[in-house]
Amino acid sequence: MNSDESASGIPDGLIVREKEPPNLESSFHQLNGVLTPNHLFYVRNHFPIPQINLQTYRLAVGGAVRNPFSIGYEELRTMPSETRTVTLECAGNGRTFLVPRADGVQWQLGAIGTAEWTGVPLPELLHRAGIAENVCEILFESIDKGVPKEEPLPPGEISFARSIPIALARETLIAYSMNGEDLLPEHGSPVRAIVPGQYGMASVKWLSEIRALARPFCGYFQTTDYAYWGEDESGNPERIPLRELAVKSQIARPFMDEVIAAGCQYRVFGAAWSTAEVEAVEFSADDGQSWRAAQFIDPPQPHVWRRWQFDWKVPTAAGGYTLKSRATDSDGKCQPDEHDKKFGSYRIHHVLPVKVLVR
Ligand SMILES: Nc1nc2c(c(=O)[nH]1)N[C@H]1C(S)=C(S)[C@@H](COP(=O)(O)O)O[C@H]1N2
Ligand SMILES: [Mo]
């Protein structure tokens, strides 16, 4: 065994899914604590990581406000701050499991992570700007630029931008620190949004401007990419932005194709998350024919994954076994058996099989 490889043969550290711009995923089977260490936290970029000078950096707050202003990095760090633990999952996490193969970064299980984020609560900034009464959304604009890949293509370079409904502003942080360290360039330094309970694309990195909007934002990453076809009130097809995390669980250990000793006791280990509270995780060792309750390791905490375990009495009969886990949340939502094609190559939360060999 190579020294930088673990027992599974998967290298330690992040797995490169795309070199330029860097798109890197965690090896989920190495899941350990609730918090994902910064050097193991997945990286999802659409465009090259921008180079930003902290001395000259300004964050603008404007749009439908009475007092538009801009603020420098040092001043932002003197404002009232909060620290919150939040799980981020990329909406494309699990894409490799789609059949037929879907275009896009081939994420396996590791486009997810949990960190303690520190920053200025968004209402502090909005209060200072004095937002108008008719504001319905807050738009986050960023510094990174490029030409996106999905049709219909915009006329030229664009920057990454997403909006949130105003109701979510209360929970949103304008973060400058991650697990007690200054944000790394790849995670959005100097400042990024952290929007709890939403897929990762809402948490815009390298913020240039926070803008109050009196009508919904319809930009590329809101309606072309990271959106799906739903219906408006009259039943006409309409693009709906992806937002809430769907209920999901993943098995970290054993990993795919692991060889397990017949008759032993194996502690199956994983995590589960949802926008609502995860209330139950079940485990199956017979490809989903029968299910038993798994035990939670963590108490429920809003917008933070819950680790779980199941002490599996491994059969004495040698052969292939298909393991599955499935989570249910406080809205009564449960993981489906199949991917909902409506969501294309996003929001992949169906029950995933882990095949192991008992010997
Ligand atoms: N400016 C900007 N913000 C961005 C992105 C981006 O490409 N540019 N990617 C988004 C997506 S799709 C995800 S999943 C998260 C990933 O955050 P991370 O790279 O810190 O894990 O950032 C979001 N914020
Ligand atoms: Mo993402």
CSV table of C-alpha atoms and ligand atoms in Angstrom, one decimal:
chain,number,residue,atom,x,y,z
A,1,MET,CA,0.0,0.0,0.0
A,2,ASN,CA,1.3,3.4,-0.9
A,3,SER,CA,1.9,5.7,2.1
A,4,ASP,CA,-0.5,8.4,1.0
A,5,GLU,CA,-3.3,5.9,0.4
A,6,SER,CA,-5.8,4.6,3.0
A,7,ALA,CA,-7.0,1.0,3.3
A,8,SER,CA,-9.6,1.6,0.5
A,9,GLY,CA,-6.9,2.5,-2.0
A,10,ILE,CA,-8.5,5.9,-2.4
A,11,PRO,CA,-5.8,8.7,-1.8
A,12,ASP,CA,-6.1,10.8,1.3
A,13,GLY,CA,-7.2,14.4,0.6
A,14,LEU,CA,-9.4,15.9,-2.1
A,15,ILE,CA,-10.2,14.0,-5.3
A,16,VAL,CA,-9.7,16.0,-8.5
A,17,ARG,CA,-12.8,16.0,-10.7
A,18,GLU,CA,-11.7,18.9,-12.8
A,19,LYS,CA,-8.3,20.6,-12.9
A,20,GLU,CA,-9.2,24.0,-14.3
A,21,PRO,CA,-11.0,25.6,-12.7
A,22,PRO,CA,-10.4,23.4,-9.7
A,23,ASN,CA,-13.4,21.1,-8.8
A,24,LEU,CA,-12.4,18.8,-6.0
A,25,GLU,CA,-14.4,16.5,-3.8
A,26,SER,CA,-13.9,14.9,-0.4
A,27,SER,CA,-13.6,11.2,0.0
A,28,PHE,CA,-16.8,10.7,1.8
A,29,HIS,CA,-15.7,7.3,3.1
A,30,GLN,CA,-13.2,9.1,5.4
A,31,LEU,CA,-16.0,11.0,7.1
A,32,ASN,CA,-15.1,11.4,10.8
A,33,GLY,CA,-16.2,14.4,12.9
A,34,VAL,CA,-19.2,16.7,12.4
A,35,LEU,CA,-16.9,19.4,11.0
A,36,THR,CA,-15.0,18.8,7.7
A,37,PRO,CA,-11.4,20.1,8.0
A,38,ASN,CA,-10.8,23.0,5.7
A,39,HIS,CA,-8.2,21.1,3.6
A,40,LEU,CA,-10.7,18.3,3.0
A,41,PHE,CA,-13.7,20.5,2.2
A,42,TYR,CA,-15.0,20.1,-1.4
A,43,VAL,CA,-14.4,22.9,-3.9
A,44,ARG,CA,-16.9,23.8,-6.6
A,45,ASN,CA,-15.9,26.5,-9.1
A,46,HIS,CA,-17.5,27.6,-12.4
A,47,PHE,CA,-14.8,30.1,-13.3
A,48,PRO,CA,-11.1,30.6,-12.4
A,49,ILE,CA,-10.5,31.6,-8.7
A,50,PRO,CA,-10.2,35.4,-8.7
A,51,GLN,CA,-7.2,37.2,-7.2
A,52,ILE,CA,-8.4,39.8,-4.8
A,53,ASN,CA,-6.4,42.4,-2.9
A,54,LEU,CA,-7.7,42.7,0.7
A,55,GLN,CA,-6.4,46.3,1.0
A,56,THR,CA,-8.5,47.6,-1.9
A,57,TYR,CA,-11.4,45.2,-1.6
A,58,ARG,CA,-14.9,46.8,-1.2
A,59,LEU,CA,-18.2,45.0,-0.7
A,60,ALA,CA,-21.1,47.1,-2.1
A,61,VAL,CA,-24.6,47.1,-0.6
A,62,GLY,CA,-27.2,48.6,-2.8
A,63,GLY,CA,-30.2,48.3,-5.0
A,64,ALA,CA,-33.6,49.1,-3.5
A,65,VAL,CA,-32.2,50.8,-0.4
A,66,ARG,CA,-32.2,54.3,1.1
A,67,ASN,CA,-28.4,54.4,1.9
A,68,PRO,CA,-26.3,52.4,-0.5
A,69,PHE,CA,-22.7,52.0,0.8
A,70,SER,CA,-19.6,50.0,0.4
A,71,ILE,CA,-17.5,48.5,3.1
A,72,GLY,CA,-13.8,47.4,3.3
A,73,TYR,CA,-12.6,44.0,4.6
A,74,GLU,CA,-11.2,45.3,7.9
A,75,GLU,CA,-14.3,47.3,8.7
A,76,LEU,CA,-16.5,44.4,8.0
A,77,ARG,CA,-14.5,42.3,10.5
A,78,THR,CA,-15.2,44.9,13.2
A,79,MET,CA,-19.0,44.6,12.7
A,80,PRO,CA,-21.1,42.3,15.0
A,81,SER,CA,-20.5,38.7,14.1
A,82,GLU,CA,-21.9,35.3,14.6
A,83,THR,CA,-20.6,31.7,14.2
A,84,ARG,CA,-22.9,29.1,12.8
A,85,THR,CA,-22.4,25.4,11.8
A,86,VAL,CA,-23.8,24.8,8.3
A,87,THR,CA,-23.7,21.8,6.0
A,88,LEU,CA,-23.1,22.7,2.3
A,89,GLU,CA,-24.0,20.2,-0.4
A,90,CYS,CA,-23.5,20.9,-4.1
A,91,ALA,CA,-26.8,20.3,-6.0
A,92,GLY,CA,-24.8,18.0,-8.4
A,93,ASN,CA,-23.5,15.7,-5.6
A,94,GLY,CA,-24.1,12.1,-6.6
A,95,ARG,CA,-24.2,12.8,-10.4
A,96,THR,CA,-22.0,9.8,-11.2
A,97,PHE,CA,-24.9,7.6,-10.1
A,98,LEU,CA,-27.2,8.8,-12.8
A,99,VAL,CA,-28.1,6.5,-15.7
A,100,PRO,CA,-27.7,7.4,-18.5
A,101,ARG,CA,-24.5,9.4,-17.6
A,102,ALA,CA,-25.3,13.1,-17.2
A,103,ASP,CA,-23.0,15.9,-18.4
A,104,GLY,CA,-21.2,18.0,-15.8
A,105,VAL,CA,-18.7,17.4,-13.1
A,106,GLN,CA,-18.8,13.7,-12.1
A,107,TRP,CA,-19.3,14.1,-8.4
A,108,GLN,CA,-19.6,10.9,-6.4
A,109,LEU,CA,-20.5,11.2,-2.6
A,110,GLY,CA,-18.1,14.0,-1.6
A,111,ALA,CA,-19.5,17.3,-2.9
A,112,ILE,CA,-20.7,17.9,0.7
A,113,GLY,CA,-19.1,19.2,3.9
A,114,THR,CA,-19.9,20.9,7.2
A,115,ALA,CA,-18.0,23.9,8.7
A,116,GLU,CA,-18.3,26.5,11.4
A,117,TRP,CA,-18.7,29.8,9.5
A,118,THR,CA,-18.1,33.2,11.1
A,119,GLY,CA,-19.3,36.4,9.7
A,120,VAL,CA,-21.7,39.3,9.8
A,121,PRO,CA,-25.4,38.4,9.9
A,122,LEU,CA,-26.9,39.7,6.6
A,123,PRO,CA,-29.6,41.7,8.4
A,124,GLU,CA,-26.8,43.9,10.0
A,125,LEU,CA,-25.8,45.1,6.5
A,126,LEU,CA,-29.3,45.4,5.2
A,127,HIS,CA,-30.3,47.4,8.2
A,128,ARG,CA,-27.5,49.8,7.7
A,129,ALA,CA,-28.6,50.2,4.0
A,130,GLY,CA,-32.2,50.6,4.9
A,131,ILE,CA,-34.0,48.4,2.5
A,132,ALA,CA,-37.2,49.5,0.8
A,133,GLU,CA,-40.5,47.9,1.8
A,134,ASN,CA,-41.1,46.2,-1.6
A,135,VAL,CA,-37.9,44.2,-1.5
A,136,CYS,CA,-38.6,40.5,-2.3
A,137,GLU,CA,-35.1,39.1,-2.9
A,138,ILE,CA,-31.5,39.7,-2.0
A,139,LEU,CA,-29.0,39.2,-4.9
A,140,PHE,CA,-25.4,38.1,-4.3
A,141,GLU,CA,-23.0,39.1,-7.1
A,142,SER,CA,-19.4,37.9,-7.3
A,143,ILE,CA,-16.1,38.8,-8.7
A,144,ASP,CA,-15.3,35.5,-10.6
A,145,LYS,CA,-16.1,35.7,-14.3
A,146,GLY,CA,-16.3,33.5,-17.4
A,147,VAL,CA,-18.4,32.0,-20.1
A,148,PRO,CA,-20.6,29.2,-18.8
A,149,LYS,CA,-21.3,25.9,-20.5
A,150,GLU,CA,-25.0,25.2,-20.6
A,151,GLU,CA,-27.3,26.4,-23.4
A,152,PRO,CA,-28.7,28.9,-23.9
A,153,LEU,CA,-25.4,30.7,-23.5
A,154,PRO,CA,-25.4,34.4,-22.4
A,155,PRO,CA,-23.8,36.8,-25.0
A,156,GLY,CA,-20.4,36.9,-23.3
A,157,GLU,CA,-18.6,36.6,-19.9
A,158,ILE,CA,-20.8,36.8,-16.8
A,159,SER,CA,-20.1,36.6,-13.1
A,160,PHE,CA,-21.6,34.1,-10.8
A,161,ALA,CA,-24.8,35.5,-9.2
A,162,ARG,CA,-27.7,34.1,-7.2
A,163,SER,CA,-30.6,35.5,-5.2
A,164,ILE,CA,-32.4,34.4,-2.1
A,165,PRO,CA,-36.0,35.2,-1.0
A,166,ILE,CA,-35.9,38.0,1.6
A,167,ALA,CA,-37.2,35.6,4.2
A,168,LEU,CA,-33.9,33.8,4.2
A,169,ALA,CA,-31.8,36.9,4.8
A,170,ARG,CA,-32.4,36.5,8.5
A,171,GLU,CA,-30.4,33.2,8.6
A,172,THR,CA,-27.7,34.2,6.1
A,173,LEU,CA,-24.1,35.1,7.1
A,174,ILE,CA,-21.6,37.2,5.2
A,175,ALA,CA,-18.7,35.0,6.2
A,176,TYR,CA,-15.0,35.6,6.3
A,177,SER,CA,-13.9,32.7,8.4
A,178,MET,CA,-14.3,28.9,8.2
A,179,ASN,CA,-13.6,26.6,11.1
A,180,GLY,CA,-11.8,29.4,12.8
A,181,GLU,CA,-9.4,30.3,10.0
A,182,ASP,CA,-9.7,33.1,7.4
A,183,LEU,CA,-11.5,31.9,4.3
A,184,LEU,CA,-9.1,30.3,1.8
A,185,PRO,CA,-9.1,31.7,-1.8
A,186,GLU,CA,-10.9,28.6,-3.1
A,187,HIS,CA,-13.7,28.9,-0.6
A,188,GLY,CA,-14.5,32.6,-1.4
A,189,SER,CA,-11.9,34.8,0.3
A,190,PRO,CA,-12.3,37.6,1.4
A,191,VAL,CA,-16.1,37.1,2.0
A,192,ARG,CA,-18.9,34.8,0.9
A,193,ALA,CA,-22.5,34.2,1.6
A,194,ILE,CA,-23.6,31.2,3.7
A,195,VAL,CA,-27.2,30.4,3.2
A,196,PRO,CA,-28.3,27.5,5.5
A,197,GLY,CA,-30.5,24.8,4.2
A,198,GLN,CA,-30.0,25.7,0.5
A,199,TYR,CA,-27.9,23.8,-2.0
A,200,GLY,CA,-24.4,25.2,-2.3
A,201,MET,CA,-25.0,27.5,-5.3
A,202,ALA,CA,-26.9,29.9,-3.0
A,203,SER,CA,-23.7,30.5,-0.9
A,204,VAL,CA,-22.0,32.8,-3.4
A,205,LYS,CA,-18.2,33.2,-2.9
A,206,TRP,CA,-16.0,36.3,-3.6
A,207,LEU,CA,-18.9,38.7,-3.1
A,208,SER,CA,-18.7,42.0,-4.9
A,209,GLU,CA,-22.2,43.3,-4.2
A,210,ILE,CA,-25.3,42.6,-2.1
A,211,ARG,CA,-28.3,44.0,-3.9
A,212,ALA,CA,-31.9,44.4,-2.6
A,213,LEU,CA,-34.4,43.6,-5.4
A,214,ALA,CA,-38.0,44.6,-5.8
A,215,ARG,CA,-38.6,41.7,-8.3
A,216,PRO,CA,-37.2,38.2,-8.7
A,217,PHE,CA,-33.8,37.8,-10.2
A,218,CYS,CA,-33.7,35.8,-13.5
A,219,GLY,CA,-30.0,35.5,-14.2
A,220,TYR,CA,-28.2,32.6,-15.8
A,221,PHE,CA,-27.4,30.6,-12.6
A,222,GLN,CA,-30.9,31.2,-11.4
A,223,THR,CA,-33.0,30.2,-14.4
A,224,THR,CA,-30.8,28.4,-17.0
A,225,ASP,CA,-28.4,26.5,-14.7
A,226,TYR,CA,-29.4,25.4,-11.2
A,227,ALA,CA,-33.1,25.5,-12.2
A,228,TYR,CA,-35.7,23.0,-13.4
A,229,TRP,CA,-39.0,23.1,-15.2
A,230,GLY,CA,-42.0,23.5,-12.9
A,231,GLU,CA,-45.3,25.2,-13.4
A,232,ASP,CA,-46.7,28.7,-12.8
A,233,GLU,CA,-50.2,29.3,-11.3
A,234,SER,CA,-51.9,28.7,-14.7
A,235,GLY,CA,-50.0,25.5,-15.3
A,236,ASN,CA,-47.6,26.9,-17.8
A,237,PRO,CA,-44.0,25.6,-17.7
A,238,GLU,CA,-41.8,27.9,-15.8
A,239,ARG,CA,-38.1,27.8,-14.7
A,240,ILE,CA,-37.8,27.4,-10.9
A,241,PRO,CA,-34.5,28.0,-9.2
A,242,LEU,CA,-33.2,25.0,-7.1
A,243,ARG,CA,-33.2,25.9,-3.5
A,244,GLU,CA,-33.8,23.6,-0.5
A,245,LEU,CA,-31.7,20.6,0.3
A,246,ALA,CA,-33.7,17.4,-0.3
A,247,VAL,CA,-33.6,14.7,2.4
A,248,LYS,CA,-30.6,12.4,1.9
A,249,SER,CA,-28.4,9.9,3.6
A,250,GLN,CA,-25.1,8.4,2.5
A,251,ILE,CA,-23.1,5.5,3.7
A,252,ALA,CA,-19.4,6.4,4.4
A,253,ARG,CA,-18.3,3.0,5.6
A,254,PRO,CA,-18.2,0.4,4.3
A,255,PHE,CA,-17.2,1.8,0.9
A,256,MET,CA,-18.1,0.4,-2.5
A,257,ASP,CA,-16.5,-3.1,-3.1
A,258,GLU,CA,-15.1,-3.4,0.4
A,259,VAL,CA,-14.3,-6.9,1.4
A,260,ILE,CA,-15.8,-7.8,4.8
A,261,ALA,CA,-15.2,-10.8,7.0
A,262,ALA,CA,-18.1,-13.2,7.2
A,263,GLY,CA,-19.8,-13.5,10.6
A,264,CYS,CA,-18.2,-10.3,12.1
A,265,GLN,CA,-19.8,-7.3,13.6
A,266,TYR,CA,-19.4,-4.3,11.3
A,267,ARG,CA,-20.2,-0.7,12.4
A,268,VAL,CA,-21.8,0.9,9.3
A,269,PHE,CA,-21.3,4.7,9.4
A,270,GLY,CA,-22.8,7.6,7.5
A,271,ALA,CA,-24.5,11.0,7.6
A,272,ALA,CA,-28.0,12.3,6.7
A,273,TRP,CA,-29.2,15.9,6.1
A,274,SER,CA,-32.2,17.9,4.8
A,275,THR,CA,-33.6,21.4,4.9
A,276,ALA,CA,-36.0,20.1,7.6
A,277,GLU,CA,-34.8,18.0,10.6
A,278,VAL,CA,-33.6,14.5,9.9
A,279,GLU,CA,-35.8,12.3,12.1
A,280,ALA,CA,-34.9,8.8,11.1
A,281,VAL,CA,-32.3,6.8,9.2
A,282,GLU,CA,-32.9,3.2,8.3
A,283,PHE,CA,-30.4,0.6,7.0
A,284,SER,CA,-30.9,-2.4,4.7
A,285,ALA,CA,-28.4,-5.2,4.0
A,286,ASP,CA,-30.6,-6.9,1.5
A,287,ASP,CA,-30.9,-4.3,-1.3
A,288,GLY,CA,-33.9,-2.6,0.3
A,289,GLN,CA,-36.1,-5.6,1.0
A,290,SER,CA,-36.0,-5.1,4.8
A,291,TRP,CA,-35.0,-2.0,6.8
A,292,ARG,CA,-33.9,-1.5,10.4
A,293,ALA,CA,-33.5,1.7,12.4
A,294,ALA,CA,-30.0,3.1,12.5
A,295,GLN,CA,-28.8,5.1,15.6
A,296,PHE,CA,-27.9,8.8,15.5
A,297,ILE,CA,-24.6,9.9,16.8
A,298,ASP,CA,-25.4,13.6,16.8
A,299,PRO,CA,-28.4,15.4,18.2
A,300,PRO,CA,-30.5,17.3,15.6
A,301,GLN,CA,-29.1,20.8,14.8
A,302,PRO,CA,-30.8,22.9,12.2
A,303,HIS,CA,-29.0,22.8,8.8
A,304,VAL,CA,-26.2,20.5,10.0
A,305,TRP,CA,-25.9,16.9,8.9
A,306,ARG,CA,-26.5,14.1,11.5
A,307,ARG,CA,-24.0,11.3,11.7
A,308,TRP,CA,-25.5,7.8,12.2
A,309,GLN,CA,-24.4,4.2,12.7
A,310,PHE,CA,-25.7,0.7,12.5
A,311,ASP,CA,-24.1,-2.4,14.1
A,312,TRP,CA,-24.5,-4.9,11.3
A,313,LYS,CA,-24.2,-8.6,12.1
A,314,VAL,CA,-22.5,-9.7,8.9
A,315,PRO,CA,-24.0,-12.9,7.6
A,316,THR,CA,-21.8,-16.1,7.7
A,317,ALA,CA,-22.8,-16.8,4.1
A,318,ALA,CA,-20.1,-15.5,1.7
A,319,GLY,CA,-21.2,-13.5,-1.3
A,320,GLY,CA,-22.2,-10.1,-2.6
A,321,TYR,CA,-24.5,-7.9,-0.4
A,322,THR,CA,-26.1,-4.6,-1.4
A,323,LEU,CA,-26.3,-2.1,1.5
A,324,LYS,CA,-28.6,0.9,1.5
A,325,SER,CA,-29.6,3.7,3.9
A,326,ARG,CA,-32.6,5.9,3.8
A,327,ALA,CA,-33.5,9.0,5.7
A,328,THR,CA,-36.9,10.6,6.7
A,329,ASP,CA,-37.3,14.2,7.8
A,330,SER,CA,-39.7,16.2,10.0
A,331,ASP,CA,-41.8,17.1,6.9
A,332,GLY,CA,-42.4,13.4,6.5
A,333,LYS,CA,-40.3,13.3,3.3
A,334,CYS,CA,-38.3,10.2,2.7
A,335,GLN,CA,-35.6,9.4,0.1
A,336,PRO,CA,-37.1,7.9,-3.1
A,337,ASP,CA,-35.9,4.7,-4.8
A,338,GLU,CA,-35.3,6.5,-8.1
A,339,HIS,CA,-33.9,9.9,-9.2
A,340,ASP,CA,-36.7,12.4,-10.2
A,341,LYS,CA,-35.8,13.2,-13.9
A,342,LYS,CA,-37.5,16.6,-13.5
A,343,PHE,CA,-34.4,17.8,-11.7
A,344,GLY,CA,-32.1,16.7,-14.5
A,345,SER,CA,-28.5,16.4,-13.2
A,346,TYR,CA,-29.3,18.1,-9.9
A,347,ARG,CA,-30.9,17.3,-6.6
A,348,ILE,CA,-29.8,13.7,-6.6
A,349,HIS,CA,-31.1,12.2,-3.3
A,350,HIS,CA,-32.5,8.8,-4.1
A,351,VAL,CA,-31.3,5.7,-2.2
A,352,LEU,CA,-27.8,4.8,-3.3
A,353,PRO,CA,-26.6,1.1,-3.2
A,354,VAL,CA,-23.2,0.2,-1.7
A,355,LYS,CA,-22.1,-3.3,-2.9
A,356,VAL,CA,-19.8,-5.2,-0.6
A,357,LEU,CA,-18.2,-8.6,-0.7
A,358,VAL,CA,-18.5,-10.9,2.3
A,359,ARG,CA,-15.8,-13.5,2.5
B,1,LIG,N1,-18.7,33.2,-7.0
B,1,LIG,C1,-19.0,31.9,-6.9
B,1,LIG,N2,-19.7,31.4,-5.9
B,1,LIG,C2,-20.0,30.1,-5.8
B,1,LIG,C3,-19.7,29.2,-6.9
B,1,LIG,C4,-18.9,29.8,-8.0
B,1,LIG,O1,-18.6,29.1,-8.9
B,1,LIG,N3,-18.6,31.1,-8.0
B,1,LIG,N4,-20.1,27.9,-6.8
B,1,LIG,C5,-21.2,27.6,-6.0
B,1,LIG,C6,-21.5,26.2,-5.8
B,1,LIG,S1,-22.3,25.5,-7.1
B,1,LIG,C7,-21.3,25.6,-4.7
B,1,LIG,S2,-21.8,24.0,-4.4
B,1,LIG,C8,-20.6,26.2,-3.5
B,1,LIG,C9,-19.3,25.5,-3.2
B,1,LIG,O2,-18.6,26.1,-2.1
B,1,LIG,P1,-17.1,25.6,-1.8
B,1,LIG,O3,-16.3,25.6,-3.1
B,1,LIG,O4,-16.6,26.5,-0.8
B,1,LIG,O5,-17.3,24.2,-1.3
B,1,LIG,O6,-20.2,27.6,-3.9
B,1,LIG,C10,-21.1,28.3,-4.6
B,1,LIG,N5,-20.7,29.7,-4.8
B,2,MO,MO,-22.9,23.3,-6.5
